[in-house]
Short mmCIF file of C-alpha atoms and ligand atoms in Angstrom, two decimals:
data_model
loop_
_atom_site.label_atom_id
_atom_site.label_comp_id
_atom_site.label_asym_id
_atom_site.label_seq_id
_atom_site.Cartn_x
_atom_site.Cartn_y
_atom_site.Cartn_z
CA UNK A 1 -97.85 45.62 -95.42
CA UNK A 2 -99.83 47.89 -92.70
CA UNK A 3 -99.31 51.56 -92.76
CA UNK A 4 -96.99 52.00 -89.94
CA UNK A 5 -94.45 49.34 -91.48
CA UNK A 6 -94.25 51.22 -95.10
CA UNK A 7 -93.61 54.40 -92.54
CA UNK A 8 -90.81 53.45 -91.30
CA UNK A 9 -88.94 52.81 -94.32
CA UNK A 10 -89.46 55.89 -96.21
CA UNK A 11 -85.99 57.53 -96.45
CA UNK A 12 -85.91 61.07 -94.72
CA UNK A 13 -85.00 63.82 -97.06
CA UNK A 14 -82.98 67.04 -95.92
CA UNK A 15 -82.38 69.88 -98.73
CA UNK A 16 -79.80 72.64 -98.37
CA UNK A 17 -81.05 76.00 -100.09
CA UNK A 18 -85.05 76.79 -101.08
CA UNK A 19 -84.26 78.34 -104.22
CA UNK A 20 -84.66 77.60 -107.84
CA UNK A 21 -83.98 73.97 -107.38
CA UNK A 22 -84.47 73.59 -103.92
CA UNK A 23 -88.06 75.00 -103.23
CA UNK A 24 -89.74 73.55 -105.81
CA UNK A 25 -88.17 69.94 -104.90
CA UNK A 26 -89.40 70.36 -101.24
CA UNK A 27 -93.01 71.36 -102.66
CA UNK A 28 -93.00 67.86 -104.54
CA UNK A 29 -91.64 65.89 -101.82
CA UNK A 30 -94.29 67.65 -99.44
CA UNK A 31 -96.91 66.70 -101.90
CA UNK A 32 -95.64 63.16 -101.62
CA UNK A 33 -93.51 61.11 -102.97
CA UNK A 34 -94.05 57.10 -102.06
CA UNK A 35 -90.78 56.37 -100.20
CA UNK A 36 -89.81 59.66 -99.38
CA UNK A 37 -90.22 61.74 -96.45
CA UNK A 38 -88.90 65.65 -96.42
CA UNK A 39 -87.62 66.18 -93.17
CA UNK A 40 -85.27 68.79 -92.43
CA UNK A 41 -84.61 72.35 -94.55
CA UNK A 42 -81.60 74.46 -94.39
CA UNK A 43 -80.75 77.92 -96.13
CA UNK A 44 -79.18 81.33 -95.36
CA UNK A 45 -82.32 83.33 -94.55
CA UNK A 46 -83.69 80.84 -91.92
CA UNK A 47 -87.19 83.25 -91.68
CA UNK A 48 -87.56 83.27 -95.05
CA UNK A 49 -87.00 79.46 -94.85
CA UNK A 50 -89.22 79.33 -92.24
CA UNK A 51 -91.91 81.57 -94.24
CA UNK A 52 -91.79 79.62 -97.45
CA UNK A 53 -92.90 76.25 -96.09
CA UNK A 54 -95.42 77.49 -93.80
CA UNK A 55 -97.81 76.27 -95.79
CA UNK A 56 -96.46 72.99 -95.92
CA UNK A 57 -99.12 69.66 -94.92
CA UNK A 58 -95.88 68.42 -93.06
CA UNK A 59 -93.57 71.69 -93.02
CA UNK A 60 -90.00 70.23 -92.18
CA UNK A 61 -87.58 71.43 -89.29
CA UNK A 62 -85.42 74.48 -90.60
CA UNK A 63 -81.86 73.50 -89.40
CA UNK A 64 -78.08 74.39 -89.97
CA UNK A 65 -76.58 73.07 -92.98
CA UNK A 66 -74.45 70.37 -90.64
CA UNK A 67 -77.91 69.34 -89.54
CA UNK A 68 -79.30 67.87 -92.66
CA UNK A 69 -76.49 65.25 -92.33
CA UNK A 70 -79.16 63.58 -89.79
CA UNK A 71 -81.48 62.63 -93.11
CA UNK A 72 -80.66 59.30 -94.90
CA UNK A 73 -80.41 61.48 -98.35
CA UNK A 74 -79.07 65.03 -98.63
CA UNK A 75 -79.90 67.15 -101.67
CA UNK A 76 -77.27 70.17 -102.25
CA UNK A 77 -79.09 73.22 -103.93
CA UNK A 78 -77.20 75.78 -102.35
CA UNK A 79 -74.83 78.44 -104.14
CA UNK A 80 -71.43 76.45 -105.21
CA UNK A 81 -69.71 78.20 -101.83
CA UNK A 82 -71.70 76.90 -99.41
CA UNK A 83 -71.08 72.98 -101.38
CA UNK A 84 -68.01 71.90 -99.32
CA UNK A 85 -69.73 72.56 -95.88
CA UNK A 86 -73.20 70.80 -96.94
CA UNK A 87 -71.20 67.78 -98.11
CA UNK A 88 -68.71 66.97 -95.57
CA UNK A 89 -71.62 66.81 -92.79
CA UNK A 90 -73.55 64.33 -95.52
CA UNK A 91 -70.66 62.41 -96.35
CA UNK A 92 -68.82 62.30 -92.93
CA UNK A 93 -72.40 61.22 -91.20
CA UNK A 94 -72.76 57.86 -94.46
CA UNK A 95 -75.54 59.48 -95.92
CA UNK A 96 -76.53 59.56 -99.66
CA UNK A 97 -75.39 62.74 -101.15
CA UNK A 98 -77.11 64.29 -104.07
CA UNK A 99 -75.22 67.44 -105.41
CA UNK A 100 -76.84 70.19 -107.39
CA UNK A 101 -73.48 72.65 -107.54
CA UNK A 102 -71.50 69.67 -109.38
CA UNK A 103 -68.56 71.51 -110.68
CA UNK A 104 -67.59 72.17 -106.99
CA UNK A 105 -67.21 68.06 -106.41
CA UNK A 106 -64.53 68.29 -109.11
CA UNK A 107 -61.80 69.99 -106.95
CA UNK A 108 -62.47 68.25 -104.04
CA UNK A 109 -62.56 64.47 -105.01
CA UNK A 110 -61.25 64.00 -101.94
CA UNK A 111 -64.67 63.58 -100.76
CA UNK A 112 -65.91 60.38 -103.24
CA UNK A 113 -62.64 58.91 -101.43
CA UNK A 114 -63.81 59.99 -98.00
CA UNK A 115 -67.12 58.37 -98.82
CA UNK A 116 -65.76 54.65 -99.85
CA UNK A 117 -64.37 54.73 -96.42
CA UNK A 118 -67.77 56.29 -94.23
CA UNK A 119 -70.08 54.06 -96.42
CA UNK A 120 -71.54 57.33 -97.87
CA UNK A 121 -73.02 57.12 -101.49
CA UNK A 122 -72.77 60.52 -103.81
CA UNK A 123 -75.24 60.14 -106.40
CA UNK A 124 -74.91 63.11 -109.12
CA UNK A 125 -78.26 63.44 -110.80
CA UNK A 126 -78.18 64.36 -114.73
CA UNK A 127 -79.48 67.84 -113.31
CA UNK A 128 -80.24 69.99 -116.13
CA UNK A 129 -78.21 68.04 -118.83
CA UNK A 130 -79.57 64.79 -121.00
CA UNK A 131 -78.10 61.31 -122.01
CA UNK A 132 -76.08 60.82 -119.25
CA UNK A 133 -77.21 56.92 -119.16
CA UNK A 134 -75.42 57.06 -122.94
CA UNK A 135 -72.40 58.79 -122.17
CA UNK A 136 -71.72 56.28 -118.84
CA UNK A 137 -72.55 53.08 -121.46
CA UNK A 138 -70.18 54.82 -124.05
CA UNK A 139 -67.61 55.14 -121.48
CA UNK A 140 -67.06 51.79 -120.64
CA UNK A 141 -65.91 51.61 -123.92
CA UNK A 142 -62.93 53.54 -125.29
CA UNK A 143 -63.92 57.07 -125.93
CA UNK A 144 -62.06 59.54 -128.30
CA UNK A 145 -63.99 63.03 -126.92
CA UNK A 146 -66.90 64.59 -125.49
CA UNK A 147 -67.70 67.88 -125.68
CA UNK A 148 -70.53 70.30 -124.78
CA UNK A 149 -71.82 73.69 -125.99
CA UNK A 150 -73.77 75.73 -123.80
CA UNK A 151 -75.66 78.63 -125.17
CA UNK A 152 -77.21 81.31 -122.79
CA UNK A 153 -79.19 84.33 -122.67
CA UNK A 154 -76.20 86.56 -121.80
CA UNK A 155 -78.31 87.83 -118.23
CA UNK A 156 -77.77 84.08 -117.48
CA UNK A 157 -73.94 84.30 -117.60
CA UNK A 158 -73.77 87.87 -115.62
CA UNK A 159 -71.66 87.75 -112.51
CA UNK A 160 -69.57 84.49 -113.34
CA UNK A 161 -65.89 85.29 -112.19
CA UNK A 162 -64.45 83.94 -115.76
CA UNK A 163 -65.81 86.93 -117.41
CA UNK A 164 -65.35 89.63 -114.49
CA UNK A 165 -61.29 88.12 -115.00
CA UNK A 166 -61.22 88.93 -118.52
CA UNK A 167 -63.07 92.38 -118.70
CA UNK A 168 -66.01 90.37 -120.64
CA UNK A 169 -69.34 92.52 -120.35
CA UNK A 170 -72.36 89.86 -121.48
CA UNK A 171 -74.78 92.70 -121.15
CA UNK A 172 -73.26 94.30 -123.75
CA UNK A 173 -73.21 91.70 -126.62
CA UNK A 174 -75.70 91.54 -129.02
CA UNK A 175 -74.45 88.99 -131.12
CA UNK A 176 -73.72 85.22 -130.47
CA UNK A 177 -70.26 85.23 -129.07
CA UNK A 178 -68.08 82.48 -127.39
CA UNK A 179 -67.03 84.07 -123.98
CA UNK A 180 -64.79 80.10 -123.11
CA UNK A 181 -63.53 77.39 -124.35
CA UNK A 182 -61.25 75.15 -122.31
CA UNK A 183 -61.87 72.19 -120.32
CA UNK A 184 -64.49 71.23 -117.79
CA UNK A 185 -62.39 71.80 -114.75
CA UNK A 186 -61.41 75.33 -116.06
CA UNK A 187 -64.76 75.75 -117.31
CA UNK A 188 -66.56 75.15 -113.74
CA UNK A 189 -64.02 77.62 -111.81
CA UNK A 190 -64.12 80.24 -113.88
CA UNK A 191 -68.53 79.77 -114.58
CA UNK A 192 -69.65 78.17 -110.66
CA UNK A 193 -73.58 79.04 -111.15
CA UNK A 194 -73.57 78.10 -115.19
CA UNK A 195 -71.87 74.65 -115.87
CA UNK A 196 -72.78 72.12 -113.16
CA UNK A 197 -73.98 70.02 -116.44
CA UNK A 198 -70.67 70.12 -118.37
CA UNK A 199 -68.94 68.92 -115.08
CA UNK A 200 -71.85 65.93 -114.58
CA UNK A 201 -70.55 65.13 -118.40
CA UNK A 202 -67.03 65.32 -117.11
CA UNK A 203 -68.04 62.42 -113.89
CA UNK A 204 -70.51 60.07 -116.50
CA UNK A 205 -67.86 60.24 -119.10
CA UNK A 206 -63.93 60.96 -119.53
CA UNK A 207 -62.89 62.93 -116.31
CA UNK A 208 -62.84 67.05 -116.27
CA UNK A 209 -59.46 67.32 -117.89
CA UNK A 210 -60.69 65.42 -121.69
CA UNK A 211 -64.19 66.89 -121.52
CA UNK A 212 -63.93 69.93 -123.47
CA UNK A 213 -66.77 72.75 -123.03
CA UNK A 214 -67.28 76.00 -124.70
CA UNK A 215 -69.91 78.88 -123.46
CA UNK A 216 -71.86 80.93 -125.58
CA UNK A 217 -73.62 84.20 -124.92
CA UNK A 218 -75.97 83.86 -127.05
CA UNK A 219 -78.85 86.91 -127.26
CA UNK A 220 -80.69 84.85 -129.97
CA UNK A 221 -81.71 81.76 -127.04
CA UNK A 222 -84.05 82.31 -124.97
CA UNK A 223 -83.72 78.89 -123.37
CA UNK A 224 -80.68 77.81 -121.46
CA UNK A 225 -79.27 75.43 -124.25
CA UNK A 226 -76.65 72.49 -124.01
CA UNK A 227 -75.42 70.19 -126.63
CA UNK A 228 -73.21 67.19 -126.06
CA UNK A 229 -71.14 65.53 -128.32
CA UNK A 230 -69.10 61.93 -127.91
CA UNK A 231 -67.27 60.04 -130.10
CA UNK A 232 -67.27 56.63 -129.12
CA UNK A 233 -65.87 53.21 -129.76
CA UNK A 234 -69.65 51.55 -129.39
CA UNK A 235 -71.47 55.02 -131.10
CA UNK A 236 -71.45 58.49 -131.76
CA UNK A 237 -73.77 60.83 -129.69
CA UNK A 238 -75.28 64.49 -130.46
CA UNK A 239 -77.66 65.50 -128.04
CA UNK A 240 -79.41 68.75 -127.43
CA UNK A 241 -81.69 70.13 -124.35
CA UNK A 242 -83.49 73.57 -124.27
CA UNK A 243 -84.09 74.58 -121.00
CA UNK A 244 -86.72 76.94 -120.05
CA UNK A 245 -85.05 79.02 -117.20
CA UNK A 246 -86.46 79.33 -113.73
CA UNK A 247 -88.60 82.68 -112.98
CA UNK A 248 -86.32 82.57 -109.44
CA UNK A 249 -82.89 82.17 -110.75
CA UNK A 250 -82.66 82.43 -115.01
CA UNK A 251 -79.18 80.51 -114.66
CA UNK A 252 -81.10 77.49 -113.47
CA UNK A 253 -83.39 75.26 -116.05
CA UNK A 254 -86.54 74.29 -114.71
CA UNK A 255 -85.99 71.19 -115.96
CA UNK A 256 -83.50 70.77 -113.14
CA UNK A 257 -85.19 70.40 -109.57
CA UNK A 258 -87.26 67.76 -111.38
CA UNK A 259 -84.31 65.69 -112.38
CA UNK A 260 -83.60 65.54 -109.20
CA UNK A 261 -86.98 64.46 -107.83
CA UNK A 262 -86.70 61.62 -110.81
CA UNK A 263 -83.32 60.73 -109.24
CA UNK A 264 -84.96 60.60 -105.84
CA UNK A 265 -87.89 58.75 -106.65
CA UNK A 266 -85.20 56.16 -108.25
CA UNK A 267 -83.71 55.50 -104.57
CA UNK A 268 -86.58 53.80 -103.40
CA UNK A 269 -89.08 52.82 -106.73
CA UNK A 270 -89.54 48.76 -107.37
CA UNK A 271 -89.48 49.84 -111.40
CA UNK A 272 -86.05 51.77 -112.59
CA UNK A 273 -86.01 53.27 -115.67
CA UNK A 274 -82.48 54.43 -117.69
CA UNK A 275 -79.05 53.18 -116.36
N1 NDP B 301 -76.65 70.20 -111.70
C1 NDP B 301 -77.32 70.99 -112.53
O1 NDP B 301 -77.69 70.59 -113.63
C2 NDP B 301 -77.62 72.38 -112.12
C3 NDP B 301 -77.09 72.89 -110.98
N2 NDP B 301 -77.35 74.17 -110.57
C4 NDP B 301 -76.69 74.63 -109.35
O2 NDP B 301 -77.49 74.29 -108.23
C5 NDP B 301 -77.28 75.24 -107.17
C6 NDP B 301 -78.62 75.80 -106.72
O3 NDP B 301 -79.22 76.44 -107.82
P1 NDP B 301 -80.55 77.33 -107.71
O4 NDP B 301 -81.56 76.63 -106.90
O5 NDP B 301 -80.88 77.80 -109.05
O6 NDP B 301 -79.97 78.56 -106.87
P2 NDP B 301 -80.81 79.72 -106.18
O7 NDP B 301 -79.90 80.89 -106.07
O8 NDP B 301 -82.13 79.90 -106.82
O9 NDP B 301 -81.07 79.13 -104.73
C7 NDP B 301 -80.06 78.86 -103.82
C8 NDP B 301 -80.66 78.97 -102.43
O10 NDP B 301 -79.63 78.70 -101.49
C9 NDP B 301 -79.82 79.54 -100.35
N3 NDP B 301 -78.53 79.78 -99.73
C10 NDP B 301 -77.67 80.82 -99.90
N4 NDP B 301 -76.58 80.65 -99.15
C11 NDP B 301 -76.75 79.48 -98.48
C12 NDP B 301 -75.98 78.77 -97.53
N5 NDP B 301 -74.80 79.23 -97.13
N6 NDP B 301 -76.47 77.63 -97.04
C13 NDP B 301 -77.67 77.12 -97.45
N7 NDP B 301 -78.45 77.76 -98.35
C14 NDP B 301 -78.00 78.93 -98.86
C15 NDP B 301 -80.48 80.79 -100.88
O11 NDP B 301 -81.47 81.20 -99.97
P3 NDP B 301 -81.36 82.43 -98.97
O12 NDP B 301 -80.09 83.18 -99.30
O13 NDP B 301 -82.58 83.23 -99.23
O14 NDP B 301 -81.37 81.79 -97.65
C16 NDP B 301 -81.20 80.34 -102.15
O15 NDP B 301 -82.59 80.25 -101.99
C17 NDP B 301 -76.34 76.30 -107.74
O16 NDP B 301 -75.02 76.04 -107.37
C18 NDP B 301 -76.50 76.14 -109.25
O17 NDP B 301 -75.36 76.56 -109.95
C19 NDP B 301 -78.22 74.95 -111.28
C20 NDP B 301 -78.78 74.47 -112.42
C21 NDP B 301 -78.49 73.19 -112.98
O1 OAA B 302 -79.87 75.04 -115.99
C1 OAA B 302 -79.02 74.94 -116.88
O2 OAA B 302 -79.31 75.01 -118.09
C2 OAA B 302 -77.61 74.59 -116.58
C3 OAA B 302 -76.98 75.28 -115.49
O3 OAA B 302 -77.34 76.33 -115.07
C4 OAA B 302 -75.83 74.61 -114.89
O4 OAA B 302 -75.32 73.65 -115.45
O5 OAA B 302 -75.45 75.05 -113.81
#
């Protein structure tokens, strides 16, 4: 196939937010990924957009969040408030969605039923979690539970409106305490920046209100640590990630922006690994 041909396939990727997740995804993509083409930015601070991918070989356009909805395949890696904005322009325009601030699709599922009808795909990568290939299998079987424990540094839980409700200072304990327990959909209200993975559990597996989740402050981790349980029909499940956290944002794994690029380069590769 000549050179212009393979061109014009590659999909053209827009990313809302150059932060953790999103800066170092637009790096990759900029350093080339067969298929892919990054094409269009967005963020709050459009010169400091502007400023960190000067040095790009093929710096994108810096645009308004509607504006990325002109790419075949949005990425979300914006704060959870700016989610619902960044996804209606994706989903409204057909495009292929990929969500970073998960636990804001569960609210609004409105959206996945917006998409059957504007041929829009929303693809929710396993992010900063594991296993989700086994918990989807598992779940076309019956399923008695799934639950996950996340342990944090406590810094990495400061500033979630859960604990700022219930007087709960994280800077202040120095032993391992449980600051929630509850479900996922409580659990990603009340902790928007910390539990995007237990709400991707919630979508691969039983739905947010049976996917139980409990939050740990945890002063002995020094990695952002998750471990699933499932109880299935076909098999039982214990899984456990360690995240390093990001220098940017110490909520974030850096694990996380390349799940994403792994879920990207699965759009377009010939070889697909994983369900
Ligand atoms: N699914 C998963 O497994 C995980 C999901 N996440 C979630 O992903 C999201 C992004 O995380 P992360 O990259 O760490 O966050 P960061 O805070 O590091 O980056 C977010 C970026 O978004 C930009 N931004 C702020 N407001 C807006 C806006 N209104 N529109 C567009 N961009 C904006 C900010 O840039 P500036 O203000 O300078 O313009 C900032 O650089 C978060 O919601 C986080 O909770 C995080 C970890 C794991
Ligand atoms: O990066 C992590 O470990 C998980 C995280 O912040 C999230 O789920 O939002």
């Amino acid at each position: 196939m000549k050179g212009e041909e393979r061109m014009s396939k590659d999909l053209t990727v827009g990313i809302a937010g150059l932060g953790a997740i999103g800066l170092h995804l637009a790096r990759a993509l900029d350093a080339g990924v067969q298929g892919l083409r990054l094409a269009a930015v967005s963020a709050r601070d459009l010169k400091k957009a502007q400023a960190n991918i000067a040095g790009f070989k093929a710096p994108p356009m810096v645009v308004a969040n509607t504006e990325l909805a002109a790419c075949d395949v949005v990425v979300e890696a914006a704060p959870a408030a700016a989610f619902e904005e960044i996804a209606t322009a994706a989903i409204e325009a057909g495009r292929i969605f990929v969500p970073s601030s998960v636990g804001a699709l569960l609210p609004r599922m409105h959206l996945v039923e917006r998409a059957k009808q504007t041929g829009a795909r929303i693809i929710v990568p396993t992010g900063a979690l594991l296993g989700l290939d086994a918990v989807r299998a598992a779940a076309e079987g019956a399923v008695e539970s799934v639950t996950i424990e996340t342990r944090k540094p406590p810094r990495g839980l400061e500033g979630a409106p859960y604990l700022k409700q219930h007087a709960i200072d994280v800077g202040a304990v120095t032993s391992a305490t449980r600051v929630f327990k509850g479900n996922a959909f409580d659990a990603a209200q009340g902790f928007p920046a910390n539990v995007n993975v237990a709400a991707a559990l919630a979508l691969a597996g039983i739905g947010p209100e049976r996917t139980m989740v409990e939050i740990w402050a945890d002063p002995g981790v020094t990695r952002n640590t998750h471990t699933i349980r499932v109880e299935a029909a076909a098999a039982r499940l214990t899984m456990t990630i360690e995240n390093v956290p990001s220098e940017e944002n110490p909520r974030t794994g850096k694990i996380t922006p390349l799940s994403i690029l792994a879920c990207l380069r699965g759009l377009t590769s010939t070889l697909k690994v994983g369900s």
